[in-house]
Amino acid sequence: MTRFKLVLEYDGAGFVGWQRQATGVGVQQAVEEAVYAFSGETPTVVAAGRTDSGVHALGQVAHVDIEKTVPTGRVRDALNHFLRPRGVAVVGAEAVSDDFHARFSATERGYLYRILNRRAPPALDRGRVWWVPMALDADAMQAGARHLVGRHDFTSFRASECQADSPVKTLDHLAVARDGDEIHITARALSFLHNQMRIIAGTLQFVGQGKFTPEDVARALNARARSAAGPTAPPEGLYLTHVAYDGT
Amino acid sequence: MTRFKLVLEYDGAGFVGWQRQATGVGVQQAVEEAVYAFSGETPTVVAAGRTDSGVHALGQVAHVDIEKTVPTGRVRDALNHFLRPRGVAVVGAEAVSDDFHARFSATERGYLYRILNRRAPPALDRGRVWWVPMALDADAMQAGARHLVGRHDFTSFRASECQADSPVKTLDHLAVARDGDEIHITARALSFLHNQMRIIAGTLQFVGQGKFTPEDVARALNARARSAAGPTAPPEGLYLTHVAYDGT
């Protein structure tokens, strides 16, 4: 048995999220079916984080145990052969030690939220960005974002159905920058609460529009109530960009 | 009557190219139908260049004459209302003088060709890049590209069905640069021959693979025969990035 670490890119649009749902196919299922197609085995594929329906990944990490003896490069190429029509790509595959765990060994997760901020809707990036046609002040959004960096009780910034034991998380990095017609929100933390990035994006968009002042973000945080923060931004602007592990 | 200059972004995947064909819908037709939907008028929409089937645009320019009196911002938003489901966006619209002609007034066209150069196929950029899994040497490609810059007889680099009177064109800029997993080929000229960019991309890809030396690009050019150059690269990697006019 060899444990493989897989780095996955996927288009969230075709999936109900990482996990299978009654309503449709999960990315996990697509990868497990590809593992079965080339190995005849049915192991569980475990991801660093369970992305929601419609959320994309540039660098999701998963692990899977395979009994069949296969060279590492062949694992990547064989999985891609079966995954290619499904909007999932195995960007990297490497053999790792048996104690590597995609979820529990992770030391950092990174996200990017893309807002297309122009009057015209996206043509080439449909389903890849959140389209916000009204002018947004990226500097004000950045000023608001500063209040969220650090260790806080993020009760205001998690979905009501969030199952994490504690709402206390440490946000190591959160920044807002304009890049032409786009506004990019980047974040890094050991882990995130359910919908945390999307509620942060929705709240910062309120700041960009002038519905909130930057200081209102601190007030929303301190209120410790979901209703105090802004709306949950749509999933299509969100990307899991990377997962880091000790020594990587 | 007011003449409007439109800047268009589109996803080439859904169209048979700029012009209508027996086999399907052209971008021109989609724009003309949107003009009709908001104005009741049926003017011809004239583009700077007729992109081929599957070729994308970030900054195609077109002009159209509208009798109805409408504010400029309303033209853009109204067209977008009707074009949004079709993968076309009017990024800008402005009133111009009656002697402005999208095709004949243009002083420069710019193209980008995107190659995804990694073992894994594209997941998020399916249909947006040419996937080349074998390693490419971007420096060699750049060395080959240098031979094409300037005024040349580009007979080797045009489609057999090209209808231009002369194969002599001046390529003002052609450069190859690696950006992570991608290789970008950028070009600027007053005008291009039919398939010129795609044959350049296919030929430079031969250089990147080592099938051609950089000097073979000069030999292909001097042969003045289509068969001397490399293959025509697929349309999905090609973007018309901009069209320039005097004073813009």
Short mmCIF file of C-alpha atoms in Angstrom, two decimals:
data_model
loop_
_atom_site.label_atom_id
_atom_site.label_comp_id
_atom_site.label_asym_id
_atom_site.label_seq_id
_atom_site.Cartn_x
_atom_site.Cartn_y
_atom_site.Cartn_z
CA MET A 1 0.00 0.00 0.00
CA THR A 2 1.26 3.45 -0.93
CA ARG A 3 -0.26 6.69 0.27
CA PHE A 4 -0.37 9.37 -2.41
CA LYS A 5 -0.70 13.09 -1.90
CA LEU A 6 -2.69 14.61 -4.76
CA VAL A 7 -2.83 18.30 -5.67
CA LEU A 8 -6.13 19.00 -7.41
CA GLU A 9 -7.44 21.79 -9.60
CA TYR A 10 -11.16 21.84 -10.30
CA ASP A 11 -13.98 23.87 -11.71
CA GLY A 12 -16.57 23.96 -8.94
CA ALA A 13 -19.42 24.66 -11.33
CA GLY A 14 -20.04 21.04 -12.21
CA PHE A 15 -20.11 19.75 -8.65
CA VAL A 16 -22.21 19.98 -5.51
CA GLY A 17 -18.97 20.59 -3.59
CA TRP A 18 -16.29 18.21 -2.38
CA GLN A 19 -18.74 15.81 -0.79
CA ARG A 20 -21.43 13.83 -2.56
CA GLN A 21 -24.97 15.10 -1.92
CA ALA A 22 -28.39 13.75 -2.71
CA THR A 23 -28.56 16.54 -5.30
CA GLY A 24 -25.50 15.65 -7.31
CA VAL A 25 -21.91 14.59 -7.76
CA GLY A 26 -19.08 15.65 -5.45
CA VAL A 27 -15.48 16.16 -6.52
CA GLN A 28 -14.50 13.40 -4.08
CA GLN A 29 -16.72 10.93 -5.92
CA ALA A 30 -15.23 11.91 -9.30
CA VAL A 31 -11.71 11.29 -7.98
CA GLU A 32 -12.72 8.02 -6.31
CA GLU A 33 -14.28 6.80 -9.55
CA ALA A 34 -11.06 7.65 -11.41
CA VAL A 35 -9.01 5.73 -8.80
CA TYR A 36 -11.31 2.75 -9.30
CA ALA A 37 -11.10 3.02 -13.09
CA PHE A 38 -7.33 2.64 -13.14
CA SER A 39 -6.71 0.45 -10.08
CA GLY A 40 -9.90 -1.50 -9.47
CA GLU A 41 -9.67 -0.32 -5.84
CA THR A 42 -12.23 1.68 -3.87
CA PRO A 43 -10.35 3.68 -1.25
CA THR A 44 -11.71 6.86 0.32
CA VAL A 45 -10.13 10.06 -0.97
CA VAL A 46 -9.62 12.51 1.93
CA ALA A 47 -9.30 16.25 1.23
CA ALA A 48 -7.70 19.08 3.21
CA GLY A 49 -10.98 20.96 3.14
CA ARG A 50 -14.52 20.32 1.97
CA THR A 51 -15.19 23.07 -0.55
CA ASP A 52 -18.83 24.10 -1.00
CA SER A 53 -20.91 23.70 -4.12
CA GLY A 54 -19.58 25.93 -6.90
CA VAL A 55 -16.30 26.78 -5.14
CA HIS A 56 -13.19 26.25 -7.29
CA ALA A 57 -9.77 24.87 -6.39
CA LEU A 58 -6.38 25.69 -7.80
CA GLY A 59 -4.54 23.67 -5.16
CA GLN A 60 -6.82 21.41 -3.13
CA VAL A 61 -4.82 18.60 -1.51
CA ALA A 62 -6.11 15.07 -0.93
CA HIS A 63 -4.64 11.75 0.06
CA VAL A 64 -5.51 8.26 -1.07
CA ASP A 65 -4.11 4.78 -0.35
CA ILE A 66 -3.48 2.54 -3.35
CA GLU A 67 -2.51 -1.15 -3.10
CA LYS A 68 -1.50 -1.58 -6.72
CA THR A 69 2.17 -0.84 -7.37
CA VAL A 70 2.38 2.08 -9.80
CA PRO A 71 4.98 4.75 -10.50
CA THR A 72 3.98 8.17 -9.16
CA GLY A 73 3.90 9.85 -12.59
CA ARG A 74 1.58 7.12 -13.81
CA VAL A 75 -0.87 7.79 -10.95
CA ARG A 76 -1.20 11.43 -12.01
CA ASP A 77 -1.54 10.69 -15.72
CA ALA A 78 -3.95 7.77 -15.24
CA LEU A 79 -6.21 9.79 -12.95
CA ASN A 80 -6.14 12.70 -15.42
CA HIS A 81 -7.12 10.38 -18.24
CA PHE A 82 -10.36 9.59 -16.44
CA LEU A 83 -10.91 13.01 -14.82
CA ARG A 84 -10.29 15.18 -17.87
CA PRO A 85 -13.91 15.27 -19.11
CA ARG A 86 -15.14 16.09 -15.59
CA GLY A 87 -13.36 19.41 -14.93
CA VAL A 88 -10.89 18.00 -12.40
CA ALA A 89 -7.10 17.85 -12.92
CA VAL A 90 -4.45 16.16 -10.81
CA VAL A 91 -1.72 18.80 -10.99
CA GLY A 92 0.65 16.76 -8.84
CA ALA A 93 0.86 13.31 -7.24
CA GLU A 94 3.59 12.09 -4.93
CA ALA A 95 4.11 9.12 -2.65
CA VAL A 96 4.10 10.19 1.01
CA SER A 97 4.52 8.44 4.34
CA ASP A 98 1.54 6.61 5.84
CA ASP A 99 1.14 9.20 8.58
CA PHE A 100 0.53 12.04 6.14
CA HIS A 101 -3.09 13.20 6.40
CA ALA A 102 -4.40 15.75 3.90
CA ARG A 103 -6.70 17.32 6.49
CA PHE A 104 -4.97 16.87 9.85
CA SER A 105 -1.37 17.42 8.69
CA ALA A 106 -2.19 20.73 6.96
CA THR A 107 -0.56 23.82 8.51
CA GLU A 108 -2.14 26.48 6.30
CA ARG A 109 -4.96 26.96 3.81
CA GLY A 110 -5.07 29.81 1.32
CA TYR A 111 -8.05 31.30 -0.50
CA LEU A 112 -8.58 33.86 -3.24
CA TYR A 113 -11.88 35.65 -3.82
CA ARG A 114 -12.25 37.32 -7.24
CA ILE A 115 -14.70 40.19 -7.79
CA LEU A 116 -15.16 41.51 -11.34
CA ASN A 117 -15.92 45.18 -10.73
CA ARG A 118 -17.11 46.77 -13.97
CA ARG A 119 -20.38 47.68 -15.63
CA ALA A 120 -20.13 44.87 -18.19
CA PRO A 121 -20.83 41.32 -17.03
CA PRO A 122 -18.12 38.69 -17.52
CA ALA A 123 -18.01 36.93 -20.88
CA LEU A 124 -14.79 34.89 -20.64
CA ASP A 125 -14.90 34.55 -16.83
CA ARG A 126 -18.54 33.62 -16.40
CA GLY A 127 -18.81 31.37 -13.35
CA ARG A 128 -15.25 32.29 -12.33
CA VAL A 129 -15.85 35.66 -10.64
CA TRP A 130 -18.49 37.50 -8.64
CA TRP A 131 -19.74 40.27 -10.91
CA VAL A 132 -20.34 43.54 -8.98
CA PRO A 133 -21.28 46.34 -11.42
CA MET A 134 -21.37 49.25 -8.93
CA ALA A 135 -18.06 51.00 -8.19
CA LEU A 136 -16.17 49.56 -5.21
CA ASP A 137 -13.51 51.36 -3.16
CA ALA A 138 -10.74 48.77 -2.77
CA ASP A 139 -8.79 50.95 -0.34
CA ALA A 140 -11.77 51.12 2.03
CA MET A 141 -12.19 47.34 1.69
CA GLN A 142 -8.53 46.86 2.63
CA ALA A 143 -9.00 49.16 5.65
CA GLY A 144 -11.98 47.06 6.71
CA ALA A 145 -10.08 43.79 6.18
CA ARG A 146 -7.40 44.84 8.66
CA HIS A 147 -9.89 44.49 11.53
CA LEU A 148 -10.26 40.77 10.82
CA VAL A 149 -6.59 39.78 10.85
CA GLY A 150 -5.48 37.89 13.96
CA ARG A 151 -7.15 35.62 16.52
CA HIS A 152 -10.86 36.38 16.90
CA ASP A 153 -14.25 34.88 17.65
CA PHE A 154 -15.63 34.72 14.09
CA THR A 155 -19.23 33.87 15.06
CA SER A 156 -20.45 36.75 12.84
CA PHE A 157 -18.54 35.26 9.91
CA ARG A 158 -19.69 31.67 9.89
CA ALA A 159 -22.72 29.93 8.44
CA SER A 160 -25.46 29.07 10.93
CA GLU A 161 -24.96 25.40 10.02
CA CYS A 162 -21.20 25.54 10.69
CA GLN A 163 -20.20 22.46 12.70
CA ALA A 164 -16.82 23.63 14.03
CA ASP A 165 -16.51 23.20 17.81
CA SER A 166 -15.18 26.71 18.28
CA PRO A 167 -15.75 29.96 16.36
CA VAL A 168 -12.29 31.17 17.39
CA LYS A 169 -9.83 31.17 14.50
CA THR A 170 -6.58 32.97 13.67
CA LEU A 171 -6.57 34.73 10.32
CA ASP A 172 -2.88 35.09 9.46
CA HIS A 173 -3.37 37.16 6.34
CA LEU A 174 -6.26 39.04 4.73
CA ALA A 175 -5.68 41.61 2.00
CA VAL A 176 -7.64 43.39 -0.70
CA ALA A 177 -6.02 44.62 -3.91
CA ARG A 178 -7.32 45.96 -7.20
CA ASP A 179 -5.96 44.39 -10.39
CA GLY A 180 -7.48 46.27 -13.35
CA ASP A 181 -11.22 45.52 -13.39
CA GLU A 182 -10.85 42.90 -10.67
CA ILE A 183 -10.64 43.11 -6.90
CA HIS A 184 -8.80 40.23 -5.26
CA ILE A 185 -9.27 39.25 -1.63
CA THR A 186 -6.58 36.85 -0.41
CA ALA A 187 -6.55 35.03 2.93
CA ARG A 188 -4.40 32.52 4.77
CA ALA A 189 -5.10 30.66 8.00
CA LEU A 190 -4.57 27.27 9.60
CA SER A 191 -8.26 26.65 8.98
CA PHE A 192 -11.49 28.43 8.14
CA LEU A 193 -15.08 28.24 9.37
CA HIS A 194 -17.94 27.25 7.08
CA ASN A 195 -18.61 30.11 4.62
CA GLN A 196 -16.06 32.31 6.44
CA MET A 197 -14.36 33.53 3.24
CA ARG A 198 -17.66 34.15 1.47
CA ILE A 199 -19.10 36.15 4.39
CA ILE A 200 -15.84 38.12 4.59
CA ALA A 201 -16.11 38.86 0.85
CA GLY A 202 -19.77 39.87 1.18
CA THR A 203 -18.99 42.12 4.15
CA LEU A 204 -16.01 43.77 2.46
CA GLN A 205 -18.15 44.34 -0.62
CA PHE A 206 -20.54 46.29 1.67
CA VAL A 207 -17.53 48.41 2.68
CA GLY A 208 -16.51 48.90 -0.96
CA GLN A 209 -20.01 50.14 -1.81
CA GLY A 210 -20.13 52.44 1.21
CA LYS A 211 -22.94 50.55 2.96
CA PHE A 212 -20.44 49.80 5.77
CA THR A 213 -17.52 51.93 6.98
CA PRO A 214 -14.25 50.06 7.53
CA GLU A 215 -14.95 50.36 11.28
CA ASP A 216 -18.31 48.63 10.82
CA VAL A 217 -16.31 45.47 10.08
CA ALA A 218 -14.88 45.61 13.61
CA ARG A 219 -18.37 46.22 14.96
CA ALA A 220 -19.71 43.22 13.01
CA LEU A 221 -16.91 41.06 14.40
CA ASN A 222 -17.52 42.18 17.99
CA ALA A 223 -21.28 41.61 17.72
CA ARG A 224 -20.69 37.84 17.49
CA ALA A 225 -23.90 37.43 15.50
CA ARG A 226 -24.20 36.33 11.88
CA SER A 227 -26.77 39.05 11.25
CA ALA A 228 -24.22 41.77 12.08
CA ALA A 229 -22.00 40.93 9.09
CA GLY A 230 -22.71 41.35 5.37
CA PRO A 231 -24.22 38.79 3.01
CA THR A 232 -22.59 35.52 1.94
CA ALA A 233 -20.87 36.21 -1.39
CA PRO A 234 -21.61 33.71 -4.21
CA PRO A 235 -19.41 30.61 -4.50
CA GLU A 236 -18.21 31.21 -8.07
CA GLY A 237 -15.69 33.87 -7.03
CA LEU A 238 -13.95 31.64 -4.47
CA TYR A 239 -10.79 29.58 -5.06
CA LEU A 240 -8.93 27.30 -2.64
CA THR A 241 -5.47 28.30 -3.85
CA HIS A 242 -3.17 26.12 -1.74
CA VAL A 243 -2.75 23.92 1.29
CA ALA A 244 0.60 23.94 3.07
CA TYR A 245 2.26 21.21 5.14
CA ASP A 246 5.33 21.24 7.35
CA GLY A 247 8.38 20.98 5.18
CA THR A 248 6.57 22.09 2.01
CA MET B 1 -27.94 58.70 -36.40
CA THR B 2 -25.07 58.14 -34.01
CA ARG B 3 -22.12 55.88 -34.71
CA PHE B 4 -21.02 53.90 -31.66
CA LYS B 5 -17.65 52.28 -31.10
CA LEU B 6 -18.07 49.08 -29.09
CA VAL B 7 -15.31 47.22 -27.26
CA LEU B 8 -16.29 43.55 -27.02
CA GLU B 9 -15.15 40.64 -24.88
CA TYR B 10 -16.33 37.19 -25.92
CA ASP B 11 -15.90 33.50 -25.34
CA GLY B 12 -15.25 32.08 -28.80
CA ALA B 13 -16.40 28.59 -27.79
CA GLY B 14 -20.07 29.25 -28.42
CA PHE B 15 -19.64 30.79 -31.86
CA VAL B 16 -18.58 29.82 -35.37
CA GLY B 17 -16.41 32.96 -35.38
CA TRP B 18 -17.28 36.61 -35.95
CA GLN B 19 -19.26 35.93 -39.10
CA ARG B 20 -22.40 33.87 -39.37
CA GLN B 21 -21.90 30.50 -41.09
CA ALA B 22 -24.27 27.84 -42.32
CA THR B 23 -23.02 25.78 -39.37
CA GLY B 24 -23.94 28.17 -36.59
CA VAL B 25 -24.15 31.56 -34.95
CA GLY B 26 -21.52 34.27 -35.35
CA VAL B 27 -20.67 36.87 -32.73
CA GLN B 28 -21.74 39.56 -35.21
CA GLN B 29 -25.22 38.07 -35.36
CA ALA B 30 -25.49 37.95 -31.56
CA VAL B 31 -24.58 41.64 -31.34
CA GLU B 32 -26.92 42.58 -34.18
CA GLU B 33 -29.78 40.74 -32.50
CA ALA B 34 -29.06 42.61 -29.26
CA VAL B 35 -29.09 45.94 -31.15
CA TYR B 36 -32.44 45.00 -32.65
CA ALA B 37 -33.81 43.93 -29.26
CA PHE B 38 -33.24 47.32 -27.68
CA SER B 39 -33.65 49.67 -30.66
CA GLY B 40 -35.84 47.89 -33.18
CA GLU B 41 -33.19 48.70 -35.78
CA THR B 42 -31.23 46.28 -37.97
CA PRO B 43 -27.88 47.91 -38.75
CA THR B 44 -24.78 45.92 -39.71
CA VAL B 45 -22.17 45.62 -36.95
CA VAL B 46 -18.67 45.96 -38.42
CA ALA B 47 -15.66 44.51 -36.55
CA ALA B 48 -11.97 45.38 -36.67
CA GLY B 49 -11.17 41.76 -37.47
CA ARG B 50 -13.10 38.60 -38.23
CA THR B 51 -12.00 36.17 -35.55
CA ASP B 52 -12.21 32.48 -36.45
CA SER B 53 -14.42 29.89 -34.85
CA GLY B 54 -13.40 29.30 -31.24
CA VAL B 55 -11.08 32.33 -31.02
CA HIS B 56 -11.71 34.58 -28.01
CA ALA B 57 -11.66 38.35 -27.71
CA LEU B 58 -10.73 40.54 -24.77
CA GLY B 59 -10.88 43.74 -26.80
CA GLN B 60 -12.50 43.29 -30.21
CA VAL B 61 -13.74 46.63 -31.57
CA ALA B 62 -16.84 47.10 -33.69
CA HIS B 63 -18.93 50.02 -34.90
CA VAL B 64 -22.65 50.31 -35.38
CA ASP B 65 -25.00 53.14 -36.44
CA ILE B 66 -28.09 53.67 -34.32
CA GLU B 67 -30.92 56.06 -35.24
CA LYS B 68 -32.64 56.01 -31.86
CA THR B 69 -31.38 58.69 -29.47
CA VAL B 70 -29.89 56.95 -26.45
CA PRO B 71 -27.26 57.94 -23.86
CA THR B 72 -23.95 56.12 -24.39
CA GLY B 73 -24.00 54.32 -21.03
CA ARG B 74 -27.47 53.03 -21.83
CA VAL B 75 -26.24 51.50 -25.13
CA ARG B 76 -23.63 49.46 -23.27
CA ASP B 77 -25.99 48.33 -20.50
CA ALA B 78 -28.87 47.55 -22.84
CA LEU B 79 -26.69 45.48 -25.16
CA ASN B 80 -25.25 43.64 -22.17
CA HIS B 81 -28.72 42.87 -20.91
CA PHE B 82 -29.41 40.91 -24.09
CA LEU B 83 -25.88 39.56 -24.66
CA ARG B 84 -25.19 38.32 -21.15
CA PRO B 85 -26.56 34.79 -21.65
CA ARG B 86 -24.60 34.44 -24.92
CA GLY B 87 -21.01 34.86 -23.69
CA VAL B 88 -20.50 38.33 -25.18
CA ALA B 89 -19.94 41.49 -23.13
CA VAL B 90 -19.82 45.10 -24.27
CA VAL B 91 -16.95 46.35 -22.13
CA GLY B 92 -17.19 49.88 -23.52
CA ALA B 93 -19.42 51.92 -25.82
CA GLU B 94 -18.79 55.46 -26.97
CA ALA B 95 -20.23 57.81 -29.57
CA VAL B 96 -17.71 58.46 -32.36
CA SER B 97 -17.66 60.55 -35.51
CA ASP B 98 -19.32 59.17 -38.63
CA ASP B 99 -15.98 58.61 -40.35
CA PHE B 100 -14.74 56.20 -37.68
CA HIS B 101 -14.51 52.70 -39.15
CA ALA B 102 -13.71 49.78 -36.83
CA ARG B 103 -11.79 47.97 -39.56
CA PHE B 104 -10.28 50.65 -41.78
CA SER B 105 -9.42 53.19 -39.04
CA ALA B 106 -7.52 50.63 -36.93
CA THR B 107 -3.79 51.27 -36.58
CA GLU B 108 -2.84 48.17 -34.59
CA ARG B 109 -4.21 44.79 -33.58
CA GLY B 110 -2.88 42.80 -30.66
CA TYR B 111 -3.11 39.07 -29.97
CA LEU B 112 -2.23 36.75 -27.10
CA TYR B 113 -1.76 33.00 -27.52
CA ARG B 114 -1.90 30.98 -24.28
CA ILE B 115 -0.26 27.55 -24.02
CA LEU B 116 -0.78 25.54 -20.81
CA ASN B 117 2.47 23.61 -20.54
CA ARG B 118 2.14 20.96 -17.84
CA ARG B 119 1.38 17.27 -17.59
CA ALA B 120 -2.09 17.84 -16.16
CA PRO B 121 -4.82 19.01 -18.53
CA PRO B 122 -6.64 22.25 -17.74
CA ALA B 123 -9.60 22.02 -15.36
CA LEU B 124 -10.45 25.69 -14.78
CA ASP B 125 -9.13 26.88 -18.16
CA ARG B 126 -10.65 24.22 -20.39
CA GLY B 127 -11.33 25.84 -23.77
CA ARG B 128 -9.20 28.86 -22.81
CA VAL B 129 -5.69 27.51 -23.48
CA TRP B 130 -3.87 25.08 -25.77
CA TRP B 131 -2.78 22.21 -23.55
CA VAL B 132 0.74 20.98 -24.46
CA PRO B 133 1.85 18.31 -21.95
CA MET B 134 5.43 17.83 -23.21
CA ALA B 135 8.09 20.21 -21.86
CA LEU B 136 8.62 23.33 -23.98
CA ASP B 137 11.72 25.53 -24.02
CA ALA B 138 10.34 29.07 -23.92
CA ASP B 139 13.77 30.63 -24.45
CA ALA B 140 14.22 28.71 -27.70
CA MET B 141 10.70 29.75 -28.75
CA GLN B 142 11.60 33.38 -28.10
CA ALA B 143 14.80 32.97 -30.15
CA GLY B 144 12.71 31.57 -33.01
CA ALA B 145 10.12 34.36 -32.70
CA ARG B 146 12.79 37.01 -33.32
CA HIS B 147 13.10 35.88 -36.94
CA LEU B 148 9.48 36.83 -37.63
CA VAL B 149 9.55 40.40 -36.34
CA GLY B 150 9.56 43.06 -39.07
CA ARG B 151 8.31 43.29 -42.65
CA HIS B 152 8.21 39.92 -44.38
CA ASP B 153 6.42 37.82 -46.96
CA PHE B 154 4.38 35.60 -44.59
CA THR B 155 3.16 33.13 -47.23
CA SER B 156 4.38 30.25 -45.03
CA PHE B 157 2.29 31.59 -42.16
CA ARG B 158 -1.10 32.03 -43.74
CA ALA B 159 -3.99 29.66 -44.37
CA SER B 160 -4.32 28.41 -47.92
CA GLU B 161 -7.77 30.01 -48.05
CA CYS B 162 -6.43 33.42 -46.94
CA GLN B 163 -7.95 36.13 -49.12
CA ALA B 164 -5.53 38.97 -48.41
CA ASP B 165 -4.17 40.57 -51.61
CA SER B 166 -0.59 40.46 -50.36
CA PRO B 167 1.21 38.07 -48.01
CA VAL B 168 3.57 40.90 -47.00
CA LYS B 169 2.92 42.15 -43.48
CA THR B 170 4.90 43.98 -40.81
CA LEU B 171 4.96 42.27 -37.43
CA ASP B 172 5.81 45.07 -34.98
CA HIS B 173 6.12 42.86 -31.92
CA LEU B 174 6.32 39.12 -31.26
CA ALA B 175 7.48 37.77 -27.91
CA VAL B 176 7.36 34.52 -25.95
CA ALA B 177 7.40 34.48 -22.15
CA ARG B 178 6.81 31.81 -19.52
CA ASP B 179 4.39 32.65 -16.70
CA GLY B 180 4.36 29.68 -14.32
CA ASP B 181 2.76 26.74 -16.13
CA GLU B 182 1.77 28.92 -19.06
CA ILE B 183 3.66 30.16 -22.10
CA HIS B 184 2.33 33.41 -23.55
CA ILE B 185 2.96 34.48 -27.13
CA THR B 186 2.09 38.15 -27.72
CA ALA B 187 1.99 39.91 -31.07
CA ARG B 188 1.16 43.35 -32.45
CA ALA B 189 0.79 44.47 -36.07
CA LEU B 190 -1.32 46.77 -38.22
CA SER B 191 -3.03 43.64 -39.50
CA PHE B 192 -2.64 39.87 -39.65
CA LEU B 193 -3.16 37.23 -42.32
CA HIS B 194 -5.73 34.46 -41.94
CA ASN B 195 -4.50 31.99 -39.28
CA GLN B 196 -1.17 33.86 -39.04
CA MET B 197 -1.10 33.87 -35.22
CA ARG B 198 -2.15 30.22 -34.98
CA ILE B 199 0.50 29.09 -37.47
CA ILE B 200 3.11 31.16 -35.62
CA ALA B 201 2.02 29.49 -32.35
CA GLY B 202 2.15 26.02 -33.91
CA THR B 203 5.58 26.69 -35.40
CA LEU B 204 7.00 28.11 -32.17
CA GLN B 205 5.61 25.09 -30.34
CA PHE B 206 7.73 22.94 -32.72
CA VAL B 207 10.75 25.01 -31.60
CA GLY B 208 9.82 24.59 -27.94
CA GLN B 209 9.65 20.82 -28.37
CA GLY B 210 12.93 20.69 -30.27
CA LYS B 211 11.39 19.57 -33.57
CA PHE B 212 12.57 22.87 -35.08
CA THR B 213 15.66 24.91 -34.17
CA PRO B 214 15.11 28.67 -33.77
CA GLU B 215 16.82 29.08 -37.15
CA ASP B 216 14.31 26.73 -38.78
CA VAL B 217 11.74 29.49 -38.22
CA ALA B 218 13.76 31.75 -40.54
CA ARG B 219 14.04 28.89 -43.04
CA ALA B 220 10.27 28.35 -42.89
CA LEU B 221 9.66 32.05 -43.48
CA ASN B 222 12.06 32.17 -46.45
CA ALA B 223 10.52 29.07 -48.03
CA ARG B 224 7.31 31.01 -48.74
CA ALA B 225 5.29 27.81 -48.58
CA ARG B 226 2.68 26.88 -45.98
CA SER B 227 4.13 23.37 -45.75
CA ALA B 228 7.46 24.75 -44.52
CA ALA B 229 5.99 26.08 -41.26
CA GLY B 230 4.54 24.15 -38.31
CA PRO B 231 0.92 23.16 -37.75
CA THR B 232 -1.97 25.56 -37.12
CA ALA B 233 -2.42 25.75 -33.34
CA PRO B 234 -5.99 25.25 -32.04
CA PRO B 235 -8.26 28.32 -31.77
CA GLU B 236 -9.02 28.00 -28.04
CA GLY B 237 -5.63 29.46 -27.01
CA LEU B 238 -6.01 32.62 -29.09
CA TYR B 239 -7.27 36.00 -27.84
CA LEU B 240 -7.71 39.24 -29.77
CA THR B 241 -6.54 41.48 -26.94
CA HIS B 242 -6.91 44.98 -28.37
CA VAL B 243 -7.39 47.15 -31.42
CA ALA B 244 -5.77 50.59 -31.44
CA TYR B 245 -6.82 53.73 -33.30
CA ASP B 246 -5.07 57.05 -33.81
CA GLY B 247 -5.51 59.15 -30.73
CA THR B 248 -6.39 56.20 -28.50
#
